[in-house]
Amino acid sequence: MLDHKKNLLKNAKNLNISKKYVLHDCNKSLKKFGKFDFIYSNIIYWLKNPIKTINNFEEILNVNGHIILTTPNQNFFRYGKTFNSKNEFLKLLNFE
């Protein structure tokens, strides 16, 4: 698992969702991490150059590998208000 936020990696590690946890800014090259069979990204819309990053995925994806990209819909920013909430439950949902 790659993320540029230490706290999100820590939360993921606590959930035991991956075998490897790497602090990395995905605006930078991913080549040094080798090849992947599966790439999932829910951050593509936050990147400085998402098209370049998507093209870079091709370089690190194994033959017959799969990519899943998720993007927000029209409700994203309305529901995204929970990211700034002081409500402890909503913070847990957002892995803050």
Coordinates of C-alpha atoms in Angstrom, one line a residue:
M1 CA 0.0 0.0 0.0
L2 CA 1.3 3.4 -0.9
D3 CA 0.2 6.7 0.6
H4 CA 1.7 10.1 1.3
K5 CA 0.1 10.4 4.7
K6 CA 1.6 8.6 7.6
N7 CA -1.6 8.5 9.6
L8 CA -3.5 6.8 6.7
L9 CA -0.8 4.2 6.4
K10 CA -0.9 3.6 10.1
N11 CA -4.7 3.1 10.0
A12 CA -4.4 0.7 7.0
K13 CA -1.7 -1.2 8.9
N14 CA -4.0 -1.5 11.9
L15 CA -6.7 -2.9 9.6
N16 CA -4.1 -5.3 8.1
I17 CA -5.2 -4.7 4.5
S18 CA -1.8 -5.2 2.9
K19 CA 1.5 -6.9 3.3
K20 CA 3.6 -3.8 2.6
Y21 CA 3.1 -0.1 3.6
V22 CA 5.1 2.6 1.9
L23 CA 5.1 6.3 2.4
H24 CA 5.3 7.8 -1.0
D25 CA 3.9 10.8 -3.0
C26 CA 2.2 9.3 -6.1
N27 CA 2.9 12.5 -8.0
K28 CA 6.4 11.0 -8.3
S29 CA 7.5 7.9 -10.2
L30 CA 6.4 4.5 -9.0
K31 CA 9.0 2.5 -11.0
K32 CA 11.2 1.8 -8.1
F33 CA 8.5 -0.3 -6.5
G34 CA 8.6 -2.9 -9.4
K35 CA 5.6 -4.4 -11.2
F36 CA 2.1 -4.9 -9.9
D37 CA -0.7 -7.3 -10.7
F38 CA -3.3 -4.9 -9.3
I39 CA -3.6 -1.1 -9.0
Y40 CA -6.4 0.6 -7.1
S41 CA -6.5 4.4 -6.8
N42 CA -9.1 6.6 -5.2
I43 CA -6.8 9.7 -5.4
I44 CA -6.3 10.2 -9.1
Y45 CA -8.3 13.5 -9.0
W46 CA -6.0 14.9 -6.4
L47 CA -2.8 14.4 -8.4
K48 CA -1.0 17.3 -10.1
N49 CA -1.0 15.5 -13.5
P50 CA -3.5 12.6 -13.4
I51 CA -3.0 11.7 -17.1
K52 CA 0.7 11.3 -16.6
T53 CA 0.2 9.1 -13.6
I54 CA -2.3 6.9 -15.4
N55 CA 0.2 6.5 -18.3
N56 CA 2.9 5.6 -15.7
F57 CA 0.6 2.9 -14.4
E58 CA 1.1 1.1 -17.7
E59 CA 4.8 0.9 -17.0
I60 CA 4.4 -0.8 -13.6
L61 CA 1.4 -3.0 -14.4
N62 CA 2.1 -6.7 -15.2
V63 CA 0.7 -8.2 -18.3
N64 CA -2.9 -9.2 -17.6
G65 CA -2.9 -6.9 -14.6
H66 CA -5.9 -4.8 -13.6
I67 CA -6.4 -1.2 -12.7
I68 CA -9.4 0.3 -10.8
L69 CA -9.7 4.1 -10.6
T70 CA -12.5 5.7 -8.6
T71 CA -13.6 9.3 -9.0
P72 CA -16.0 11.4 -7.1
N73 CA -19.6 12.0 -8.3
Q74 CA -21.6 15.2 -7.9
N75 CA -22.2 14.4 -4.2
F76 CA -18.5 14.1 -3.3
F77 CA -18.0 17.7 -2.1
R78 CA -21.2 17.8 -0.2
Y79 CA -20.4 14.6 1.7
G80 CA -16.7 15.6 1.8
K81 CA -17.6 18.1 4.5
T82 CA -17.1 15.3 7.0
F83 CA -13.4 15.6 6.4
N84 CA -13.5 18.8 8.3
S85 CA -15.9 17.7 10.9
K86 CA -15.1 17.7 14.6
N87 CA -17.4 14.7 15.0
E88 CA -15.3 11.8 16.3
F89 CA -17.3 9.2 14.5
L90 CA -17.0 10.9 11.1
K91 CA -13.2 11.3 11.7
L92 CA -13.1 7.5 12.1
L93 CA -15.0 7.0 8.9
N94 CA -12.5 9.2 7.1
F95 CA -9.5 7.6 8.7
E96 CA -8.2 10.8 10.1

